[in-house]
Short mmCIF file of C-alpha atoms and ligand atoms in Angstrom, two decimals:
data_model
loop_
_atom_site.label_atom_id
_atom_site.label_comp_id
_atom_site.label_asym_id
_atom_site.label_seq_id
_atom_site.Cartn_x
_atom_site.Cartn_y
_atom_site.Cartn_z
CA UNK A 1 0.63 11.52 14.00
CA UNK A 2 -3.10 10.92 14.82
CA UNK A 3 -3.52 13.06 18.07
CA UNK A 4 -4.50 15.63 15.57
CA UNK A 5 -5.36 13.96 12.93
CA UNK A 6 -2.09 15.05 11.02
CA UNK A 7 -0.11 11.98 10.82
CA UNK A 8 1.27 12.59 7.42
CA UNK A 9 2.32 16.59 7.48
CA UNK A 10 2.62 18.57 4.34
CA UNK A 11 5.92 18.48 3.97
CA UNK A 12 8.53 19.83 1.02
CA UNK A 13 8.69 16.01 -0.07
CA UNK A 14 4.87 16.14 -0.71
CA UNK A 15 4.67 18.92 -2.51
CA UNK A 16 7.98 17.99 -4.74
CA UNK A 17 6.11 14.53 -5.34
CA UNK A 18 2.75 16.41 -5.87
CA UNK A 19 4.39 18.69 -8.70
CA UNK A 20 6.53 15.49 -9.80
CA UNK A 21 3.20 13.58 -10.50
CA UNK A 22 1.03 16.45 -12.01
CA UNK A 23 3.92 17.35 -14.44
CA UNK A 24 3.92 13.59 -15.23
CA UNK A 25 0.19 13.34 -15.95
CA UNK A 26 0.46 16.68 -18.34
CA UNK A 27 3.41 15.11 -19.86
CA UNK A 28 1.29 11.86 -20.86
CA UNK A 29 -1.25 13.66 -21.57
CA UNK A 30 0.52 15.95 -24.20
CA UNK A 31 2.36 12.99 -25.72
CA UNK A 32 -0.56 10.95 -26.05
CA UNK A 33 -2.21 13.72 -27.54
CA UNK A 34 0.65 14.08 -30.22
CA UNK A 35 1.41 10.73 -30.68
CA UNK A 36 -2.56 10.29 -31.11
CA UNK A 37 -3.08 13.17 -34.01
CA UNK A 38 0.19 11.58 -35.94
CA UNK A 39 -1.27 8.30 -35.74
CA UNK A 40 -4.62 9.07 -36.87
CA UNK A 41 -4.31 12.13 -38.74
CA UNK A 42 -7.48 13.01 -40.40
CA UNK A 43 -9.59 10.09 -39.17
CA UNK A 44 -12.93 10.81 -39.08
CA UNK A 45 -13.80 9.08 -36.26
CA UNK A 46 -11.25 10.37 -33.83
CA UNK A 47 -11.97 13.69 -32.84
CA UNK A 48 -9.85 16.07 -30.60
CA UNK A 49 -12.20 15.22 -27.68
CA UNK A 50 -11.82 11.55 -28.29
CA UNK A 51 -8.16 11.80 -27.82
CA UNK A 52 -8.52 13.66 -25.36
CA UNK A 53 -11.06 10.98 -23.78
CA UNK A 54 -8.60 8.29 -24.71
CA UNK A 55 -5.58 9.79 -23.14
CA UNK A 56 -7.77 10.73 -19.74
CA UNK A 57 -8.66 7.35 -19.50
CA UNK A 58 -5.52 5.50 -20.35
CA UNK A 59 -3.31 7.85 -17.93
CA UNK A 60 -6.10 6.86 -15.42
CA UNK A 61 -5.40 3.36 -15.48
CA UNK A 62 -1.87 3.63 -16.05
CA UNK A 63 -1.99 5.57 -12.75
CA UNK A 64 -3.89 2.41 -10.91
CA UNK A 65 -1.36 0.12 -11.83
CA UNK A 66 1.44 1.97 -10.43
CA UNK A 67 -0.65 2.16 -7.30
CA UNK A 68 -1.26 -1.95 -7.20
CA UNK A 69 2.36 -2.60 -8.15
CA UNK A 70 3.93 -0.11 -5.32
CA UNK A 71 3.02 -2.43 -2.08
CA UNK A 72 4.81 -5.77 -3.59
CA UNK A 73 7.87 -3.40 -5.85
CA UNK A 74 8.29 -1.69 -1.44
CA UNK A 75 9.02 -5.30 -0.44
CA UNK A 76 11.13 -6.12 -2.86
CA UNK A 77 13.25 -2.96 -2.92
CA UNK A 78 13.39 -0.50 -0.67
CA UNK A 79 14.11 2.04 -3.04
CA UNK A 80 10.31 2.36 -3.75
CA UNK A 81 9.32 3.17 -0.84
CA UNK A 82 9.23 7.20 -0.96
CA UNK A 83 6.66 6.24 -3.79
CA UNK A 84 4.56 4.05 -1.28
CA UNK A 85 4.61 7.16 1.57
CA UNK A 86 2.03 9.12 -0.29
CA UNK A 87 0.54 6.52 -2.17
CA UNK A 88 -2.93 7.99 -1.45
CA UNK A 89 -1.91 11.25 -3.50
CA UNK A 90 -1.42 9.00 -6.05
CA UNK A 91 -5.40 7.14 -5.18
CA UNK A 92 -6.90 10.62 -5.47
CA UNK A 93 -5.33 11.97 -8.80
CA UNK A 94 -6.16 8.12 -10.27
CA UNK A 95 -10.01 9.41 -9.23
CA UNK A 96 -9.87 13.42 -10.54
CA UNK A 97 -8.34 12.31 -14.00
CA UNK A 98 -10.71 9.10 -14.25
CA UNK A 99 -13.35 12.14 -13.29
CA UNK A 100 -12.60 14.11 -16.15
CA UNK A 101 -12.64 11.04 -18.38
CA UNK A 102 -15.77 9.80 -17.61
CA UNK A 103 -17.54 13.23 -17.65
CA UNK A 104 -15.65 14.23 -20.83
CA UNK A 105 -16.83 10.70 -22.27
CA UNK A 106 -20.75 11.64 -21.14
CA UNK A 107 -20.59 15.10 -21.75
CA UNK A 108 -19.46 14.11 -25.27
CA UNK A 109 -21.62 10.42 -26.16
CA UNK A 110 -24.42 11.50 -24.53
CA UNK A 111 -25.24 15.43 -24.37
CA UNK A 112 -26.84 15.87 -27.72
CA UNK A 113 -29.91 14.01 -26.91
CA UNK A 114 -33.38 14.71 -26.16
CA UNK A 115 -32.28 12.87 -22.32
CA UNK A 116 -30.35 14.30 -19.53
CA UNK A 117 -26.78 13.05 -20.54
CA UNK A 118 -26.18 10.74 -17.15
CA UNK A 119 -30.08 9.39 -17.94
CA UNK A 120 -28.87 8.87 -21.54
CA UNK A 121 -25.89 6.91 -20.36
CA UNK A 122 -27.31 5.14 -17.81
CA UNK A 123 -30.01 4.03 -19.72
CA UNK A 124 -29.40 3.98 -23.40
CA UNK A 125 -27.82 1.11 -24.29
CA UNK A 126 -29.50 -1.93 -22.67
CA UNK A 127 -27.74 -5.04 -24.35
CA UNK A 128 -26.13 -6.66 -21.27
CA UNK A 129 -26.39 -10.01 -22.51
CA UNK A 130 -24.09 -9.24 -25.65
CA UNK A 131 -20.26 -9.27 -25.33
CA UNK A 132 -19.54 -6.75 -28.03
CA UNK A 133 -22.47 -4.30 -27.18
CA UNK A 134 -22.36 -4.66 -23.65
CA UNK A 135 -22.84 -0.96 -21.59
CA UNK A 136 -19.60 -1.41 -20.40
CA UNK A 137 -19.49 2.97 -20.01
CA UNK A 138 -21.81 1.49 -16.38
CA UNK A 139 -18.87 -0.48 -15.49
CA UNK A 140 -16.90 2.58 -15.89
CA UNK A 141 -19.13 4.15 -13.54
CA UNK A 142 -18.91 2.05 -10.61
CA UNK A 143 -15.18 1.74 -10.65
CA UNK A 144 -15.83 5.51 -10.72
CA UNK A 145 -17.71 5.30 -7.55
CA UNK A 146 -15.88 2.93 -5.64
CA UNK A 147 -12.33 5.27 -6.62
CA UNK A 148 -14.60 8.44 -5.22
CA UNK A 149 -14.99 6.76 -1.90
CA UNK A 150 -11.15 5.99 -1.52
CA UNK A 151 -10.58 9.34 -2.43
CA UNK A 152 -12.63 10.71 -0.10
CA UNK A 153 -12.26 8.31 2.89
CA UNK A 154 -8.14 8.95 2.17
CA UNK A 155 -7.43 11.32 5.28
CA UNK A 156 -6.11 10.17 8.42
CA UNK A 157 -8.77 11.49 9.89
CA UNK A 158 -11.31 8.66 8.44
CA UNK A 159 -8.47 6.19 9.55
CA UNK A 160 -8.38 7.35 13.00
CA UNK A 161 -12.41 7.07 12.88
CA UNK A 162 -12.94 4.20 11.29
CA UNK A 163 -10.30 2.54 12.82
CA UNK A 164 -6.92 1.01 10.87
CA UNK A 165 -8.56 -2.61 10.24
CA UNK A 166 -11.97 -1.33 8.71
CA UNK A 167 -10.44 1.56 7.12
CA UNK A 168 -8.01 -1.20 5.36
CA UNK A 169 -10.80 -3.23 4.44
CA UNK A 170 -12.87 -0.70 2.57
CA UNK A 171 -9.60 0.50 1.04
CA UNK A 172 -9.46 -3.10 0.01
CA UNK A 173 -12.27 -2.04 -2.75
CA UNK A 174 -9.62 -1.00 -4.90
CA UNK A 175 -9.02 -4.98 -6.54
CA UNK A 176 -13.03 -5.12 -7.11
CA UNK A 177 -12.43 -1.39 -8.85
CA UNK A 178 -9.68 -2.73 -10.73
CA UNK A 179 -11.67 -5.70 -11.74
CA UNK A 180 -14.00 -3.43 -13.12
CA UNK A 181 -12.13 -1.08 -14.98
CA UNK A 182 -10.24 -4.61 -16.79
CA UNK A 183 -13.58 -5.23 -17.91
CA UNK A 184 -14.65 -1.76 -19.05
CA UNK A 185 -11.23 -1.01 -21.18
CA UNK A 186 -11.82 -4.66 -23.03
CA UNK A 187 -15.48 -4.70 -23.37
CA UNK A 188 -15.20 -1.15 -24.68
CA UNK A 189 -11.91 -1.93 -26.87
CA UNK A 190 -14.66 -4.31 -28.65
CA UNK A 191 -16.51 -1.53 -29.82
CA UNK A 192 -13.52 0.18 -30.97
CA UNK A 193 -11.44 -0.40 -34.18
CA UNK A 194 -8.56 -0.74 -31.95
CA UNK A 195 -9.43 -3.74 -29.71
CA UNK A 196 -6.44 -5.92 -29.91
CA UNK A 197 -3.96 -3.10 -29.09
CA UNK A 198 -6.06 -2.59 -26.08
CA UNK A 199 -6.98 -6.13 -25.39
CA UNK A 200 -3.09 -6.83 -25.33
CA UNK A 201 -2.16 -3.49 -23.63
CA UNK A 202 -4.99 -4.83 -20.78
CA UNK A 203 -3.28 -8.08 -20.53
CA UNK A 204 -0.43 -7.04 -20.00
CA UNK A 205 -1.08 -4.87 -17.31
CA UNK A 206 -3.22 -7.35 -15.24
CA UNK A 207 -0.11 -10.08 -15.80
CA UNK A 208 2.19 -7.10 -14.21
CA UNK A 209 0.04 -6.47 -11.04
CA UNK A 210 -0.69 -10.28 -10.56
CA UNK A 211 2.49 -11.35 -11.52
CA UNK A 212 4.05 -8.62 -8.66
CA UNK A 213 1.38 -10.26 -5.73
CA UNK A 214 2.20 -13.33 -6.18
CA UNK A 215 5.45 -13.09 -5.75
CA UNK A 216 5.52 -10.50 -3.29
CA UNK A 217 2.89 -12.88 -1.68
CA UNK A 218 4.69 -15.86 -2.13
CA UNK A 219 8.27 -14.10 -0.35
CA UNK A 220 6.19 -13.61 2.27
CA UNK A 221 4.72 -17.40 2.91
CA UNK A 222 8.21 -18.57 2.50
CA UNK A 223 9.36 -15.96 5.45
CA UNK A 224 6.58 -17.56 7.75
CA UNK A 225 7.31 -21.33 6.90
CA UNK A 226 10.44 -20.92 8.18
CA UNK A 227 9.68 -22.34 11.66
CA UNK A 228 11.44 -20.64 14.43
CA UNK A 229 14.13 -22.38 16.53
CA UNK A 230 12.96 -25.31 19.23
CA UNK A 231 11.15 -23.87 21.92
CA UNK A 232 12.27 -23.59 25.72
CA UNK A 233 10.09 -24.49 28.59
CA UNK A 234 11.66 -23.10 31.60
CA UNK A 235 9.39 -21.71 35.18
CA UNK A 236 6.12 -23.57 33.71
CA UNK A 237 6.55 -20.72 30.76
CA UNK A 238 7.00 -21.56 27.40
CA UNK A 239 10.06 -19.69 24.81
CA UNK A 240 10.44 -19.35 21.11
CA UNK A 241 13.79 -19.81 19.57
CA UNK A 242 14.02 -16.76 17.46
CA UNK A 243 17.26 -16.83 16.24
CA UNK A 244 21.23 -15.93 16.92
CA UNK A 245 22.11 -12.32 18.17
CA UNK A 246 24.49 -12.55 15.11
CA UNK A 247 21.19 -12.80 12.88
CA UNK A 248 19.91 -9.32 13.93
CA UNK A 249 21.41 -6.05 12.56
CA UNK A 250 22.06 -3.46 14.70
CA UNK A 251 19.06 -1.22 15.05
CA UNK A 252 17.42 -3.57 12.39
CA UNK A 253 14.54 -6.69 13.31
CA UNK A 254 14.08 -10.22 12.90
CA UNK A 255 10.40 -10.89 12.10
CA UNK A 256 9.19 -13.85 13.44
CA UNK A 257 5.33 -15.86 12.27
CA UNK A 258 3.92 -17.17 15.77
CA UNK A 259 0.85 -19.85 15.41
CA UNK A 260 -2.01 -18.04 14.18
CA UNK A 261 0.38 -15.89 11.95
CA UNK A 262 1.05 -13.39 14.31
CA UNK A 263 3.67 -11.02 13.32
CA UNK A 264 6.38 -10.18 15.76
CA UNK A 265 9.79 -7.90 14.81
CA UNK A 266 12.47 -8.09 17.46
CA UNK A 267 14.82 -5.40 17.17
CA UNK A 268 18.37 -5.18 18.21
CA UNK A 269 19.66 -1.62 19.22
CA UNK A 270 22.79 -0.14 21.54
CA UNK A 271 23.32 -3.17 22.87
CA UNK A 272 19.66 -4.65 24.16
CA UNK A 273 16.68 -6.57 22.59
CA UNK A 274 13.31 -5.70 22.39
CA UNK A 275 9.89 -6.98 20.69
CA UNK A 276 7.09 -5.14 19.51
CA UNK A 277 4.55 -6.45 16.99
CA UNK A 278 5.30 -6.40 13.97
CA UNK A 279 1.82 -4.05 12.40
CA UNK A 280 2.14 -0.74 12.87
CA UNK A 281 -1.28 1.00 14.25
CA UNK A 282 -1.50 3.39 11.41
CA UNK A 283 -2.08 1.21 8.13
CA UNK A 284 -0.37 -1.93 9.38
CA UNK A 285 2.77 -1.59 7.91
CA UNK A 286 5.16 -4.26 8.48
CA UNK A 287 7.50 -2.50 11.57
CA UNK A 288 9.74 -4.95 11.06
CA UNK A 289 11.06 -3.54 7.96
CA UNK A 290 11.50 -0.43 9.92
CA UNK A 291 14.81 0.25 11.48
CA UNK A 292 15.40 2.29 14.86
CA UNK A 293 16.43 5.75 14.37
CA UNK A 294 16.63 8.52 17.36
CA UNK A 295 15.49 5.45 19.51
CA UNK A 296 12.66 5.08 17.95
CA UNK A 297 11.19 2.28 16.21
CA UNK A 298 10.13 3.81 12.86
CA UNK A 299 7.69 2.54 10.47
CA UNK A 300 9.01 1.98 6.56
CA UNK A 301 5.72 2.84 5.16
CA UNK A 302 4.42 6.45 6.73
CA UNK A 303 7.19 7.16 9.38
CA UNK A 304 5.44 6.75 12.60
CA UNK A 305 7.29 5.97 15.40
CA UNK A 306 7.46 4.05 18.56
CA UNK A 307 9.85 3.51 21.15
CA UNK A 308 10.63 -0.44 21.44
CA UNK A 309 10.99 -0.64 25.09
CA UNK A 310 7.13 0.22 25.49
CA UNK A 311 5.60 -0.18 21.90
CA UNK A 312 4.49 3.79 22.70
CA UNK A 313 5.06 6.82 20.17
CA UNK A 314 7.00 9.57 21.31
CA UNK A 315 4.84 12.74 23.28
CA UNK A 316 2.86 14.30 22.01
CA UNK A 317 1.59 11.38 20.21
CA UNK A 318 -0.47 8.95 21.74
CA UNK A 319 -0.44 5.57 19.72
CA UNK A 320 0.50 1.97 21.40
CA UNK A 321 1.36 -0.94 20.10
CA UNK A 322 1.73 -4.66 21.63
CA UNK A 323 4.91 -5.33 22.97
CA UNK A 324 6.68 -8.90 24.34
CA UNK A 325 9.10 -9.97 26.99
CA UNK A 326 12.51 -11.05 25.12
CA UNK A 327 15.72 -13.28 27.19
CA UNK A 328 19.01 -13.98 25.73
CA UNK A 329 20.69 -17.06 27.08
CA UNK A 330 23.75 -18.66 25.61
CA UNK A 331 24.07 -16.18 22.24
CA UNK A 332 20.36 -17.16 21.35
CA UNK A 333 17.37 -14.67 21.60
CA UNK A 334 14.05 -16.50 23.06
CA UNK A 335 10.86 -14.76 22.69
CA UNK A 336 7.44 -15.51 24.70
CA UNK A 337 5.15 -15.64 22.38
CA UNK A 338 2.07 -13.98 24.59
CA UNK A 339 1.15 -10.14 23.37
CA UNK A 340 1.03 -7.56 26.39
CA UNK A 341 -1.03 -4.79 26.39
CA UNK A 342 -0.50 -2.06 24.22
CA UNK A 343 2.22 0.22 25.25
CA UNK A 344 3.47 -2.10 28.18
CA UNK A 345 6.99 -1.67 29.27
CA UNK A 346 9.17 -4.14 29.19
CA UNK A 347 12.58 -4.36 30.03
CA UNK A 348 15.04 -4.98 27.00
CA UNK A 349 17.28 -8.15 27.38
CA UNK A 350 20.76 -7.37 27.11
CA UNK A 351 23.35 -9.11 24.57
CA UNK A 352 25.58 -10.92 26.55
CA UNK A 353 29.10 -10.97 25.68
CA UNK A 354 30.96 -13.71 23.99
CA UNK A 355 32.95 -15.54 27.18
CA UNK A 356 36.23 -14.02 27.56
CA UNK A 357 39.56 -15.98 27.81
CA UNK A 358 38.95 -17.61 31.09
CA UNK A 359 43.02 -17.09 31.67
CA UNK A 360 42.44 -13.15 31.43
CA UNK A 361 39.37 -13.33 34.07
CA UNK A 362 39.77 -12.04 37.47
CA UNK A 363 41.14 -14.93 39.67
CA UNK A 364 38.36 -15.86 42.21
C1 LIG B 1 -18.30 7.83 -15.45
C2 LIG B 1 -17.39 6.90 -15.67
C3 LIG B 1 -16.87 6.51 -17.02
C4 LIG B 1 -17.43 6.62 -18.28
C5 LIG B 1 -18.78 7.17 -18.64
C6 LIG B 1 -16.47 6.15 -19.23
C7 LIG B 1 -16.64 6.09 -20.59
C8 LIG B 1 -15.75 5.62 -21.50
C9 LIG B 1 -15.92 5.62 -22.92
C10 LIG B 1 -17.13 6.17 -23.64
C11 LIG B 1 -14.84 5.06 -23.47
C12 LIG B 1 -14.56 4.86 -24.95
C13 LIG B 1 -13.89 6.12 -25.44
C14 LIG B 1 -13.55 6.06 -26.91
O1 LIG B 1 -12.69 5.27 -27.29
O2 LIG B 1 -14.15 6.83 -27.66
C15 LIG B 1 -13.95 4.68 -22.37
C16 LIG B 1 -12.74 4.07 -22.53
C17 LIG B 1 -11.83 3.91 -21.51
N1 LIG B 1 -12.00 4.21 -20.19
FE1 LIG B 1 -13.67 4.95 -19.39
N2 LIG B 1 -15.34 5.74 -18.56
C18 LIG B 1 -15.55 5.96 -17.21
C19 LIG B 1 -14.67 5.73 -16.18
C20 LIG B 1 -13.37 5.32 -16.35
C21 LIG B 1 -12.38 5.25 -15.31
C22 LIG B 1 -12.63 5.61 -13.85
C23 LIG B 1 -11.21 4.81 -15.88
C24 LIG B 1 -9.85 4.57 -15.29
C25 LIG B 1 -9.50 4.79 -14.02
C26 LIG B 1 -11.49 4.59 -17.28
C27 LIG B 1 -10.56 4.14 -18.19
C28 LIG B 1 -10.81 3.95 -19.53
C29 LIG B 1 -9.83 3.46 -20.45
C30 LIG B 1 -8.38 3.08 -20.11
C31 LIG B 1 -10.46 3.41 -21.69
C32 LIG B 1 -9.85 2.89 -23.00
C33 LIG B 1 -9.15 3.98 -23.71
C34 LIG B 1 -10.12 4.91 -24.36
O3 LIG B 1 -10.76 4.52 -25.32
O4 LIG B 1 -10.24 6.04 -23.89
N3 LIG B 1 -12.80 4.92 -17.53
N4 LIG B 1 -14.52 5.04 -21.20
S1 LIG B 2 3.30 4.77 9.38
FE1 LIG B 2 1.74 4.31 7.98
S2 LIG B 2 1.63 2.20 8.15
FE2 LIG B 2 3.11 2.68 9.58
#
């Protein structure tokens, strides 16, 4: 975890996903290759190093859509979430193969001139105001840019520095990157003999990714409408109906939206109750989707964990997280709805027992 700035340890899972994803890039690369020579065989204008330019780029963007689509396909099925864990593997390979495209694409267009090639291309074609001649190789360049300083930004350690919320906001750059790169592939398809293969291919792709947020988005809305439960007023203080003991799992939560759209999971585990809140301090993942395991809260996204009693990660770790008082009374679990401190102790609620067969009870 972050004490050392080694949250995320190389592990025998990374490297089997590392291998699993370079041998998956080589494999599209190769097969695009192949596919590429049989479909154009002997055409002039496609060159080895075009293909080669063609299939760099395409397995580029193929490789930012998986990495938009992973967050909503993780809330819809848990079975992608090994996929979402290292995620950021995935960020920096989408950057070193979009790398080699765009310097393979420069060192090809624009290294035969009298002009230093990234001069040339920066400045050679000026017709922004036309559709089909537009530079879009610029737009190229600052999707470029923008992927470089995910890439490089990726380690926990800029996370820890930065802090979660800003580091998730500049990692929020990706959609204006994406943006660009839609507009790069179909103003540079126009140039190209293929254009409506591309234009639809493009399509297609941006329908997946918004198609996948909006509904992962729209799950989500309809999990916060769902008012809790009437509230209880009871010594001046005021309690939120969160739901049945029944409703909770064992070692599982039941997220809950406050006003202001406060997250909080209350977990159920050997018997007691407890409430943490539900973003975990590492890239806000949603806790609640965690379950408890060794007694510890742990996070769905990255693994980090916390114990729910005080919202605090095991020694040696150091991280804290808001925690809230929690009452049963009559089968119902009542939250109150103000945060303490991160890393407060609390003391779980216990589940009371259904009420036994008042013939069976010791006589009084
Ligand atoms: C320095 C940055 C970049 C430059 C100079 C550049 C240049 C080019 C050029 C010249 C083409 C047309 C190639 C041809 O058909 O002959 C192209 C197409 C394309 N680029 Fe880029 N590009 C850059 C960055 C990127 C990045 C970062 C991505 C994806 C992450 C990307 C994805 C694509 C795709 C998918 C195509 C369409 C397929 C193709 O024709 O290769 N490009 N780019
Ligand atoms: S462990 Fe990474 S977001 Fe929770």
């Amino acid at each position: 975890m972050s004490v050392r700035y080694s949250a995320v340890k190389w592990n025998r899972n990374k490297r089997v996903y590392d291998c699993v994803l370079a041998a998956g890039i080589l494999l599209y690369l190769g097969l695009f290759f192949l596919v590429g020579k049989l479909a154009w065989p002997g055409s002039p204008g496609i060159s080895d190093e075009v293909l080669l330019i063609r299939a760099l780029g395409t397995c580029a963007f193929l490789l930012l859509h998986v990495v938009l689509c992973i967050g909503p396909l993780a809330r819809f099925d848990r079975r992608f979430l090994p996929l979402l864990y290292n995620r950021r593997h995935l960020g920096v390979a989408t950057f070193l193969v979009g790398l080699f495209h765009g310097a393979l694409a420069t060192a090809y267009y624009h290294a035969f001139g009298r002009l230093n090639p990234l001069v040339s291309l920066l400045s050679t074609n000026t017709h922004y105001a036309s559709l089909t001649a537009f530079p879009f190789e610029i737009l190229g360049v600052l999707a470029l840019l923008i992927l470089f300083f995910m890439a490089a930004t990726s380690h926990d350690f800029w996370l820890k520095n930065l802090s979660p919320s800003v580091w998730k906001a500049l990692h929020m750059l990706v959609y204006p990157a994406y943006g660009l790169l839609v507009l790069h592939v179909t103003l540079g398809a126009l140039h190209s003999e293929d254009s409506s293969l591309y234009v639809v291919l493009v399509a297609a792709g941006v329908a997946t990714v918004a198609g996948l947020h909006l509904a992962a988005g729209w799950r989500e809305r309809l999990r916060d409408s769902r008012v809790p439960g009437p509230e209880e007023q009871s010594d001046g203080e005021r309690w939120i109906d969160v739901a049945s003991v029944a409703e909770i799992p064992e070692n599982r939560a039941k997220v809950v939206c406050l006003a202001g759209r406060e997250r909080v999971a209350v977990f159920r585990y050997g018997g007691r109750l407890s409430a943490v809140t539900n973003v975990c301090a590492h890239q806000r993942g949603p806790l609640g989707e965690g379950k408890v395991q060794g007694g510890c809260i742990t996070c769905p996204w990255h693994g980090w964990e916390y114990r729910p009693e005080n919202g605090q990660s095991p020694p040696p770790f150091q991280e804290r997280i808001a925690t809230f008082r929690v009452r049963v009374k009559n089968r119902r679990v009542f939250l109150d709805p103000r945060p303490l401190a991160p890393g407060t102790p609390v003391e779980p609620a216990g589940i009371e027992e259904p009420s036994h067969d008042p013939l069976c009870t010791t006589p009084g």
